[in-house]
XYZ file of C-alpha atoms in Angstrom:
729
model
C 209.744 161.735 115.913
C 208.068 159.251 118.261
C 204.635 159.888 116.732
C 206.036 159.342 113.244
C 207.628 156.031 114.331
C 204.315 154.892 115.905
C 202.505 155.568 112.639
C 205.137 153.603 110.737
C 204.844 150.690 113.218
C 201.068 150.763 112.871
C 201.368 150.610 109.118
C 203.679 147.648 109.307
C 201.410 145.876 111.733
C 198.526 146.392 109.334
C 200.562 144.766 106.589
C 201.349 141.792 108.820
C 197.696 141.469 109.743
C 196.853 141.545 106.033
C 199.344 138.763 105.319
C 197.939 136.753 108.211
C 194.440 137.202 106.819
C 195.566 136.009 103.395
C 197.119 132.922 104.920
C 193.905 132.227 106.775
C 191.987 131.630 103.529
C 192.262 128.328 101.691
C 193.165 128.322 98.034
C 190.427 129.214 95.510
C 189.701 125.633 94.501
C 189.179 124.603 98.138
C 186.821 127.538 98.691
C 184.591 126.212 95.965
C 184.817 122.630 97.236
C 183.793 123.709 100.725
C 180.804 125.660 99.461
C 179.591 122.793 97.330
C 180.204 120.230 100.032
C 177.925 122.255 102.297
C 175.227 122.373 99.572
C 175.428 126.180 99.376
C 174.939 128.204 96.229
C 176.953 131.221 95.333
C 173.793 133.277 95.703
C 173.405 132.154 99.316
C 177.011 133.039 100.120
C 176.689 136.383 98.398
C 173.542 137.300 100.311
C 175.149 136.348 103.599
C 178.191 138.510 102.926
C 176.248 141.320 101.198
C 178.169 141.079 97.943
C 177.270 140.173 94.387
C 177.245 136.549 93.186
C 179.896 137.485 90.612
C 182.139 138.582 93.460
C 181.933 135.117 95.052
C 182.742 133.626 91.666
C 185.874 135.829 91.482
C 186.992 134.654 94.919
C 186.522 131.015 93.997
C 188.585 131.220 90.820
C 191.313 133.384 92.243
C 190.512 136.399 90.066
C 190.172 138.673 93.104
C 190.638 138.358 96.856
C 188.102 139.405 99.534
C 188.944 142.601 101.440
C 188.132 143.534 104.987
C 185.612 143.472 106.523
C 184.182 140.823 104.141
C 187.413 138.825 104.331
C 187.039 137.948 108.047
C 183.427 136.854 107.608
C 184.326 134.826 104.537
C 187.203 133.133 106.389
C 184.830 132.293 109.256
C 182.388 130.621 106.853
C 185.154 128.565 105.156
C 186.602 127.562 108.514
C 183.219 126.322 109.680
C 182.656 124.367 106.476
C 186.228 122.917 106.655
C 185.444 121.553 110.138
C 182.326 119.779 108.845
C 183.715 118.689 105.474
C 187.494 118.019 105.709
C 189.321 117.511 102.443
C 189.942 113.898 101.395
C 193.608 113.022 100.775
C 194.506 112.801 97.087
C 195.772 109.543 95.614
C 198.862 111.183 94.201
C 199.818 112.798 97.416
C 199.268 116.344 96.091
C 196.214 118.597 95.884
C 194.198 118.969 92.766
C 195.081 121.897 90.529
C 193.327 125.135 91.508
C 194.376 127.462 88.714
C 191.520 128.124 86.336
C 194.019 127.584 83.520
C 195.265 124.339 84.912
C 193.824 120.939 84.040
C 190.964 120.445 86.457
C 188.242 117.831 86.736
C 184.937 118.595 85.101
C 182.431 120.150 87.426
C 179.711 117.545 88.271
C 176.412 118.227 86.638
C 174.710 117.771 89.981
C 176.405 120.842 91.397
C 174.415 123.754 92.592
C 172.844 125.416 89.545
C 174.258 128.856 90.356
C 177.839 127.610 90.172
C 179.296 128.256 86.734
C 180.914 125.349 85.029
C 183.745 127.422 83.455
C 185.469 130.582 84.421
C 187.589 133.304 82.970
C 191.328 133.124 83.034
C 192.553 134.939 86.170
C 194.182 138.269 85.273
C 196.525 137.727 88.219
C 198.384 135.082 86.209
C 199.393 137.622 83.543
C 202.927 138.885 83.736
C 202.822 141.965 85.972
C 204.059 144.542 83.474
C 201.710 143.358 80.735
C 198.589 142.985 82.785
C 195.986 145.130 81.113
C 194.025 145.871 84.241
C 193.587 144.122 87.503
C 190.144 143.466 88.817
C 189.086 146.765 90.291
C 189.730 146.926 94.049
C 186.951 149.424 94.579
C 183.905 147.258 93.811
C 180.584 148.803 94.780
C 180.233 148.837 98.543
C 177.928 145.962 99.430
C 175.835 148.010 101.838
C 175.555 151.016 99.547
C 172.007 151.941 98.509
C 171.232 150.590 95.023
C 169.084 152.259 92.456
C 165.376 151.434 92.631
C 165.760 150.112 89.097
C 168.692 147.885 89.921
C 168.554 144.210 89.033
C 168.460 141.349 91.532
C 171.931 140.415 92.741
C 171.693 137.044 91.111
C 171.365 138.459 87.582
C 172.259 136.961 85.207
C 170.512 133.702 86.135
C 171.123 130.227 84.787
C 168.294 128.746 82.749
C 165.174 127.689 84.592
C 165.043 124.098 85.897
C 163.983 121.607 83.327
C 165.724 123.353 80.437
C 168.906 122.364 78.663
C 171.669 124.462 80.098
C 174.985 125.046 78.424
C 178.067 124.033 80.410
C 179.206 127.610 80.237
C 177.193 130.355 81.896
C 175.183 132.075 79.189
C 176.756 135.490 79.876
C 180.333 134.416 80.615
C 182.921 135.862 78.214
C 184.521 133.421 75.839
C 187.771 132.017 77.108
C 188.558 130.307 73.797
C 190.119 133.471 72.400
C 192.572 135.261 74.732
C 192.153 138.465 72.724
C 188.667 138.788 74.215
C 189.291 137.360 77.686
C 187.216 140.039 79.375
C 184.132 139.708 77.247
C 182.486 141.771 74.526
C 181.919 145.058 76.358
C 182.392 147.226 79.398
C 180.373 149.960 81.123
C 182.568 152.841 82.326
C 181.804 154.849 85.445
C 183.453 158.140 86.477
C 185.763 156.494 89.070
C 187.582 154.536 86.364
C 185.630 151.341 87.016
C 184.928 149.395 83.834
C 182.181 146.905 84.566
C 182.391 143.872 82.311
C 180.341 140.725 81.831
C 180.272 138.197 84.703
C 180.906 140.817 87.412
C 184.486 141.539 86.419
C 185.559 145.114 87.097
C 188.722 146.570 85.447
C 190.688 149.683 86.373
C 190.563 152.095 83.382
C 193.275 154.775 83.660
C 191.999 156.821 80.722
C 190.837 160.356 81.416
C 190.245 161.525 77.848
C 188.398 159.898 74.963
C 191.519 159.238 72.852
C 193.197 157.626 75.886
C 190.054 155.467 76.449
C 190.028 154.278 72.806
C 193.750 153.489 72.826
C 193.532 151.635 76.182
C 190.525 149.625 75.032
C 192.336 148.401 71.933
C 195.672 147.656 73.560
C 194.931 146.500 77.058
C 191.249 145.914 77.855
C 190.932 142.564 76.035
C 187.346 143.276 74.956
C 185.597 142.088 71.863
C 183.909 138.971 70.520
C 184.898 136.376 67.904
C 183.242 136.351 64.561
C 180.000 134.500 64.012
C 181.067 133.181 60.557
C 184.506 132.080 59.531
C 184.542 134.703 56.722
C 183.111 137.451 58.891
C 184.680 139.978 61.187
C 185.342 139.917 64.905
C 183.047 142.203 66.883
C 184.645 145.458 67.917
C 184.822 146.178 71.656
C 181.915 148.186 73.008
C 182.415 150.819 75.753
C 179.234 152.129 77.348
C 179.505 155.549 78.983
C 177.424 156.387 81.999
C 176.338 159.986 82.501
C 179.133 160.511 85.026
C 181.771 158.984 82.783
C 180.588 161.063 79.784
C 180.913 164.214 81.859
C 184.394 163.233 82.977
C 185.472 162.740 79.384
C 184.185 166.192 78.416
C 180.932 165.212 76.734
C 177.834 167.376 77.281
C 174.901 165.952 79.314
C 172.698 166.087 76.179
C 173.020 166.768 72.479
C 171.975 170.230 71.286
C 171.504 168.895 67.763
C 168.227 167.075 68.294
C 167.710 166.309 64.604
C 171.175 165.124 63.644
C 171.963 163.671 67.097
C 175.714 164.380 66.810
C 178.337 166.555 68.394
C 179.330 169.586 66.280
C 182.601 169.153 64.432
C 184.246 171.955 66.427
C 183.551 170.354 69.825
C 186.679 169.971 71.968
C 186.271 166.185 72.183
C 186.159 165.895 68.376
C 189.301 168.018 68.208
C 190.989 165.722 70.734
C 190.209 162.664 68.567
C 191.412 164.478 65.411
C 194.719 165.446 67.019
C 195.231 161.862 68.132
C 194.566 160.719 64.538
C 191.342 158.928 65.322
C 188.476 158.984 62.819
C 184.675 158.913 63.016
C 182.207 157.362 60.618
C 179.925 159.565 58.481
C 177.275 159.629 61.190
C 179.687 161.503 63.457
C 179.782 161.361 67.245
C 176.281 160.591 68.471
C 174.575 158.182 70.944
C 176.363 155.345 69.050
C 179.773 156.335 67.750
C 182.510 154.335 66.050
C 186.051 155.603 66.579
C 188.698 153.968 64.414
C 191.971 154.088 62.535
C 192.462 152.422 59.174
C 193.156 148.675 59.288
C 196.815 147.917 59.897
C 198.393 144.597 59.051
C 194.942 143.063 58.577
C 193.963 144.069 62.132
C 190.917 146.195 62.788
C 191.380 149.155 65.101
C 187.887 150.268 66.022
C 185.956 150.907 69.231
C 182.126 151.284 69.479
C 180.905 153.819 72.023
C 177.375 154.041 73.462
C 176.526 157.210 75.434
C 173.711 156.448 77.898
C 172.681 160.040 78.756
C 172.125 160.655 75.034
C 169.592 157.864 74.793
C 171.683 155.121 73.277
C 169.368 152.522 74.805
C 165.859 153.262 73.610
C 163.319 152.511 76.329
C 160.943 150.984 73.791
C 163.535 148.259 73.116
C 165.599 148.113 76.317
C 163.192 149.236 78.996
C 164.881 151.011 81.892
C 168.307 149.458 81.226
C 169.887 152.875 80.612
C 169.074 153.973 84.145
C 170.446 150.886 85.926
C 173.769 150.756 87.826
C 176.797 150.110 85.607
C 177.208 146.472 86.597
C 173.617 145.741 85.763
C 173.814 147.505 82.385
C 176.828 145.298 81.642
C 174.868 142.193 82.597
C 171.926 143.070 80.322
C 173.964 144.089 77.336
C 176.384 141.205 77.876
C 173.533 138.685 77.770
C 172.275 140.225 74.531
C 175.770 140.244 73.050
C 176.350 136.582 73.900
C 172.997 135.423 72.533
C 172.498 137.819 69.611
C 175.352 140.225 68.721
C 177.405 142.893 70.405
C 175.232 146.000 70.237
C 176.433 148.634 67.768
C 173.365 150.836 67.439
C 169.613 150.552 67.811
C 168.079 147.088 68.007
C 167.023 147.615 64.363
C 170.665 148.167 63.414
C 171.640 145.115 65.461
C 169.004 142.975 63.690
C 170.329 143.979 60.314
C 174.011 143.666 61.325
C 173.287 140.161 62.542
C 172.279 139.147 59.024
C 175.660 140.255 57.698
C 177.596 138.766 60.604
C 176.007 135.352 59.977
C 176.220 135.537 56.180
C 179.063 137.875 55.232
C 179.089 138.976 51.589
C 182.685 138.066 50.763
C 185.413 135.573 51.669
C 189.090 135.060 50.787
C 189.604 132.898 47.730
C 192.595 132.107 45.499
C 192.567 133.337 41.972
C 194.180 131.638 38.985
C 197.588 132.991 39.884
C 197.358 131.662 43.420
C 196.892 135.030 45.048
C 194.251 135.614 47.711
C 191.440 137.867 46.547
C 187.937 138.732 47.711
C 185.164 136.441 46.423
C 181.445 136.053 47.155
C 180.146 133.791 49.891
C 177.607 131.306 48.500
C 174.160 131.906 49.839
C 174.843 135.508 50.900
C 173.794 138.859 49.591
C 177.007 139.905 47.937
C 176.307 143.276 46.336
C 173.742 146.021 46.306
C 171.141 145.717 43.567
C 168.230 147.920 42.594
C 164.740 146.573 43.311
C 162.125 145.873 40.667
C 160.007 148.983 40.004
C 156.885 147.691 41.843
C 158.994 146.801 44.881
C 160.770 150.152 45.302
C 159.497 152.860 47.660
C 158.276 156.086 46.102
C 161.541 158.006 46.787
C 163.681 155.499 44.815
C 165.178 156.614 41.506
C 163.492 153.771 39.570
C 160.077 155.028 40.737
C 160.882 158.713 40.300
C 161.800 157.956 36.695
C 158.364 156.483 36.026
C 155.873 158.626 37.904
C 155.488 162.249 39.001
C 156.532 162.997 42.574
C 153.062 163.007 44.145
C 151.633 160.183 42.095
C 149.748 157.627 44.198
C 150.554 154.177 42.805
C 147.652 151.737 42.406
C 147.793 147.993 43.343
C 148.807 147.114 39.764
C 151.780 149.422 40.070
C 153.229 148.619 43.559
C 153.699 145.664 45.855
C 151.740 146.276 49.018
C 152.853 143.446 51.307
C 152.201 144.773 54.858
C 150.948 143.285 58.106
C 147.229 143.045 58.893
C 145.196 145.947 60.204
C 141.578 144.681 59.927
C 138.369 144.499 61.905
C 134.753 143.835 60.985
C 131.257 144.569 62.351
C 129.727 142.057 64.699
C 126.999 139.804 63.313
C 123.533 139.544 64.856
C 124.333 136.046 66.016
C 127.484 137.231 67.784
C 125.609 140.034 69.521
C 122.991 137.634 70.894
C 125.186 134.650 71.688
C 125.909 135.750 75.260
C 129.626 136.427 74.789
C 131.117 138.215 77.776
C 134.704 138.862 76.710
C 137.023 139.603 73.803
C 140.378 137.788 74.035
C 143.471 138.553 72.051
C 145.993 135.945 70.865
C 149.487 137.057 69.886
C 151.791 134.934 67.706
C 155.241 134.590 69.222
C 158.000 135.956 67.042
C 155.627 135.842 64.060
C 157.971 137.560 61.578
C 160.985 135.546 62.740
C 159.008 132.321 62.279
C 158.103 133.465 58.728
C 161.796 133.771 57.990
C 162.402 130.108 58.648
C 163.179 128.260 55.390
C 161.969 131.218 53.355
C 163.436 131.336 49.849
C 164.500 134.860 48.863
C 166.367 136.314 45.926
C 170.094 136.818 46.204
C 170.604 138.928 43.057
C 168.862 141.264 40.660
C 165.380 140.571 39.317
C 164.557 139.391 35.797
C 161.432 140.744 34.149
C 159.172 138.187 32.445
C 155.898 138.572 30.515
C 153.037 136.096 31.044
C 155.141 133.619 32.987
C 153.945 130.364 34.533
C 153.876 130.806 38.311
C 156.654 128.916 40.115
C 156.535 128.921 43.929
C 160.274 128.281 43.999
C 161.065 131.584 42.258
C 161.093 134.429 44.755
C 159.996 137.744 43.365
C 156.882 139.785 42.501
C 153.948 138.764 40.344
C 151.213 140.783 38.703
C 148.113 138.595 39.060
C 144.386 138.891 39.532
C 143.162 137.165 42.736
C 139.814 138.998 43.023
C 137.896 135.934 41.784
C 138.810 133.921 44.860
C 135.679 133.697 47.081
C 136.452 133.539 50.825
C 134.331 133.809 53.954
C 133.726 137.519 54.730
C 134.075 136.795 58.426
C 137.838 136.304 57.733
C 140.210 138.977 56.426
C 141.380 138.522 52.888
C 144.920 137.097 52.908
C 145.853 139.278 49.934
C 145.586 142.792 51.313
C 146.779 144.401 54.569
C 143.365 145.895 55.273
C 141.784 142.444 54.764
C 139.486 143.622 51.953
C 138.949 141.596 48.808
C 141.163 142.767 45.910
C 139.192 144.252 43.023
C 141.573 143.510 40.163
C 145.166 142.688 39.216
C 147.788 143.560 41.840
C 151.425 142.897 42.575
C 152.128 140.147 45.165
C 155.172 138.414 46.491
C 155.787 134.765 45.762
C 154.728 133.865 49.325
C 151.278 135.374 48.856
C 150.668 133.910 45.377
C 151.726 130.481 46.597
C 149.110 130.680 49.347
C 146.466 131.602 46.743
C 147.358 128.460 44.860
C 147.025 126.567 48.156
C 143.474 127.994 48.519
C 142.573 126.728 45.018
C 143.012 129.910 42.978
C 143.776 129.764 39.272
C 146.905 131.875 38.959
C 147.782 133.411 35.597
C 150.380 136.153 36.041
C 150.607 138.782 33.282
C 154.039 139.997 34.405
C 156.685 139.124 36.976
C 160.075 140.144 38.360
C 161.711 136.919 39.533
C 165.096 135.985 40.925
C 166.670 132.762 39.633
C 169.545 133.096 42.138
C 167.866 132.336 45.453
C 168.377 130.696 48.822
C 167.273 130.561 52.455
C 169.361 133.585 53.318
C 167.588 134.268 56.636
C 167.803 130.771 58.055
C 170.833 131.310 60.366
C 169.374 134.704 61.373
C 166.159 133.077 62.376
C 167.934 130.240 64.250
C 170.086 132.549 66.314
C 167.230 134.883 67.245
C 164.970 131.906 68.000
C 167.578 130.393 70.299
C 168.116 133.766 72.000
C 164.358 134.167 72.508
C 163.853 130.621 73.815
C 166.854 130.816 76.215
C 165.711 134.139 77.611
C 162.111 132.917 78.026
C 163.490 129.880 79.870
C 165.389 132.231 82.170
C 162.038 133.865 82.888
C 160.406 130.549 83.745
C 158.618 129.874 80.508
C 159.738 126.679 78.736
C 158.650 124.538 75.832
C 156.292 121.620 76.562
C 154.411 123.309 79.478
C 150.778 122.485 79.898
C 148.490 125.200 78.500
C 147.286 126.342 81.911
C 150.809 126.372 83.313
C 152.030 128.313 80.293
C 149.370 130.975 80.704
C 150.168 131.278 84.418
C 153.890 131.662 83.739
C 153.285 134.219 81.006
C 151.065 136.292 83.289
C 154.066 137.359 85.365
C 157.197 136.374 83.401
C 158.296 139.971 82.914
C 158.271 140.502 86.682
C 160.578 137.533 87.378
C 163.752 139.385 86.360
C 163.735 142.931 84.919
C 167.147 142.405 83.353
C 166.092 139.303 81.414
C 162.827 141.016 80.519
C 164.911 143.826 78.948
C 166.927 141.267 76.999
C 163.697 139.660 75.751
C 162.333 143.001 74.627
C 165.591 143.747 72.802
C 165.573 140.352 71.026
C 161.999 140.864 69.772
C 162.762 144.437 68.701
C 165.785 143.201 66.788
C 163.513 140.967 64.705
C 161.029 143.651 63.734
C 163.588 146.408 63.418
C 165.927 144.334 61.333
C 163.090 143.528 58.913
C 162.236 147.200 58.704
C 165.794 148.089 57.809
C 165.499 145.901 54.705
C 163.598 148.813 53.167
C 165.022 151.704 55.041
C 163.769 155.064 53.699
C 165.839 158.253 53.451
C 166.844 159.553 56.833
C 168.279 162.921 55.951
C 166.163 166.044 55.828
C 168.270 167.195 52.871
C 167.322 164.215 50.739
C 165.782 165.103 47.395
C 163.087 163.002 45.800
C 164.574 160.633 43.242
C 168.117 160.807 44.605
C 169.901 157.788 46.018
C 170.503 157.532 49.762
C 173.204 155.665 51.715
C 171.103 152.621 52.650
C 170.831 151.731 48.947
C 174.472 150.820 48.843
C 174.044 147.940 51.307
C 173.670 144.418 49.947
C 171.063 143.951 52.716
C 168.832 146.742 51.381
C 166.172 144.554 49.831
C 162.471 145.505 49.852
C 161.871 142.260 47.978
C 163.005 140.179 51.003
C 160.861 142.288 53.339
C 157.802 141.781 51.102
C 158.363 138.032 50.889
C 158.714 137.795 54.681
C 155.733 139.960 55.608
C 153.585 138.200 52.967
C 154.466 134.870 54.470
C 153.722 136.093 58.034
C 150.310 137.380 56.976
C 149.330 134.229 55.096
C 150.551 132.102 58.018
C 148.078 134.045 60.189
C 145.294 133.488 57.704
C 146.005 129.769 57.476
C 145.678 129.377 61.236
C 142.506 131.456 61.366
C 141.014 129.341 58.573
C 141.614 126.205 60.633
C 139.774 127.722 63.598
C 137.008 128.953 61.325
C 136.408 125.295 60.331
C 135.675 124.730 64.028
C 133.258 127.670 64.101
C 135.513 130.390 65.479
C 136.023 133.612 63.521
C 138.214 136.571 64.534
C 136.622 140.010 64.907
C 139.921 141.944 64.556
C 143.521 141.363 63.541
C 146.470 143.683 63.949
C 149.796 142.402 62.659
C 150.360 139.244 64.655
C 147.425 139.625 67.107
C 143.943 138.185 66.531
C 140.903 138.931 68.718
C 138.154 136.370 69.322
C 134.851 136.466 71.194
C 134.725 134.263 74.269
C 132.442 133.241 77.120
C 135.325 133.709 79.566
C 138.473 135.856 80.020
C 141.028 133.153 79.119
C 142.080 131.624 75.815
C 141.200 128.285 77.361
C 137.558 129.430 77.413
C 137.235 129.455 73.609
C 140.143 127.620 71.909
C 138.977 124.287 70.522
C 140.550 120.966 71.382
C 140.192 117.459 69.943
C 138.515 114.683 71.992
C 142.029 113.602 72.977
C 142.668 117.028 74.500
C 145.004 118.196 71.749
C 144.778 121.626 70.020
C 143.035 121.672 66.679
C 145.677 120.757 64.081
C 146.913 123.767 62.152
C 145.191 126.306 64.347
C 146.497 128.596 67.052
C 148.312 126.666 69.693
C 149.386 127.960 73.114
C 153.105 127.720 73.754
C 156.395 129.570 73.875
C 157.943 128.534 70.593
C 157.934 130.965 67.593
C 154.700 130.542 65.639
C 152.713 129.463 68.726
C 150.562 131.954 70.584
C 150.245 133.577 73.969
C 147.496 135.562 75.706
C 147.688 139.183 74.471
C 144.916 140.687 76.597
C 141.242 140.532 77.518
C 138.450 143.153 77.511
C 134.754 142.822 78.153
C 132.254 142.382 75.305
C 130.695 145.844 75.683
C 134.088 147.477 75.329
C 134.682 145.555 72.081
C 131.261 146.521 70.705
C 131.856 150.179 71.499
C 135.325 150.112 70.021
C 133.997 148.696 66.687
C 130.580 150.328 66.367
C 131.062 153.699 68.054
C 134.746 154.593 67.737
C 135.531 152.705 64.531
C 138.857 151.626 65.985
C 140.625 148.313 65.605
C 140.150 146.564 69.024
C 143.251 144.430 68.431
C 145.296 147.618 68.819
C 143.945 148.248 72.320
C 143.175 144.733 73.641
C 145.983 145.055 76.231
C 144.559 148.322 77.475
C 147.276 150.376 75.655
C 148.117 151.258 72.057
C 150.060 148.214 70.812
C 151.723 150.189 68.020
C 152.823 152.958 70.398
C 154.291 150.315 72.703
C 156.365 148.880 69.874
C 154.240 145.729 69.507
């Protein structure tokens, strides 16, 4: 009996000590004031206490409280700071509000950069019974060994000095909508910890997949507000680590390697069916959507990403899928805030972003005053068939015209693709003493081509012998073979850079450039779209801003001197692996989204000439893809022509990379400048903005000569020392 009483007394003493410890800490607002008064950043405090920066943020806003043994050390720090920087008495005789929801003075802009200007509402202020989930008490032990691929503790960073920083941390969840108070997504581990954006960790009580979906929709407060007033809010995303997937009964890998989906008789599928949850047609794979029909105008859908099944492709996301859960949440949260909440591959995200920014329909009143669905001006509102020369060979409109294995000629098909061209070296180039071959890569070349690009918004109209109109997007059958251009430059009219030998189909972008070069254009036939607009403008703007902000995080900003820019680019991917992963995903979203505009059949059961699911999307538009790629290719040619006027000719071009001969290893060794030290107007210009160029790679002259003369390979593909196409470039 005595031993039992001693244990009880010890437990009570521990509670009293805990209360005493709590009383020893100042309120959250004072904690922040003391840190800033001492000129300390949250990163410095986090390193001293062996915790994450986000943990310090949580302490300073009252979201969580420090626990022993960190609590005593934190109290010691605050006590020392309070001695040096005592609080000034307030004029009203009462302290300033400390609640993050209370009215508080604006944070001075001179505060330490790591300190966020706004914070999340504290879950502790929710009514106790309704609180969805308290911040998880079992945050990762600060001294525990972290994965070798883990991100720096200060990820995500604020933008680099000298850039315009938003008042709100770039990755902080929106606090404007209480429905999404905990951000767009969470990464679930097997101990029930759901790691959210900003370092927040929630307790997830679910132990089955139906329970997880229900809890996410009713209590997790995850999701993101719509990007367009007529669009849809982003569904919450739950990312499953390997351990969490195993706990929920999912296999470590998918046996169906072709279909990439669980069999319909799997126990997890049966659990969902019994709980009356549904799956989309693609089933339960690396990216799965679990939903119930809309009820009362409210969506009931959760997106799941299964990391052990390869949800995050390394070609787009790097090693993100192998990082600790908190770091995965940081990377995906940054992408979600800047681009869109992931809901599939980066190609899917790039395409979904188009619809999110320009939804097809909106609510309008009809003549009787009732609300009905109506088209959104400037959007793609319905699926339309392409013109015959624009359609891929599997499409019904092509199958109806030609036999299955017929190879269409240039006067039967639009062939707007990126450059893949190289040429033999001239005798002068071989004897000029060049020592290096230097590659220049255009930043976000295809995104830049989307800027202010007029595209068709409806079906095409066939016209015979029309007058060419550069304001009418579409396809034109025209002979451009008579245009005489310098053979040291690739032709702007064919992907292989060879001169066309007769009439061929071209997009409006390409024909307009031919007119710019002085060609006499007399189309014999055309498929044009009178309903047109700059559909891709908001898509370009959002991706451009995401790219520029992420590059700024990596230390590369607009307006840098050329030498400084090259130096920063030489190691920018090593500055922060998390931000580098976000950058890769942003760029992949551009190219992948454009590729999805002409998605080919994906099913092995597809029969030639039959329709496939992608054709039912308003965003399935090979015409838009052709216009965009044609503009990107002619933009490259325009810049190369400007340099050719200064005596510089490329020896190879691959997509958005051009290779030039040089007397040194750097672009500064051959790029021409005006007497005032400015780049040649209209040519390639070093810089971070889309459309400007960076250093792609350098090889020696003998390597280049061997690649061209002996191996007959495009040196632009290998200028970095690897296969650019295989690397996703």
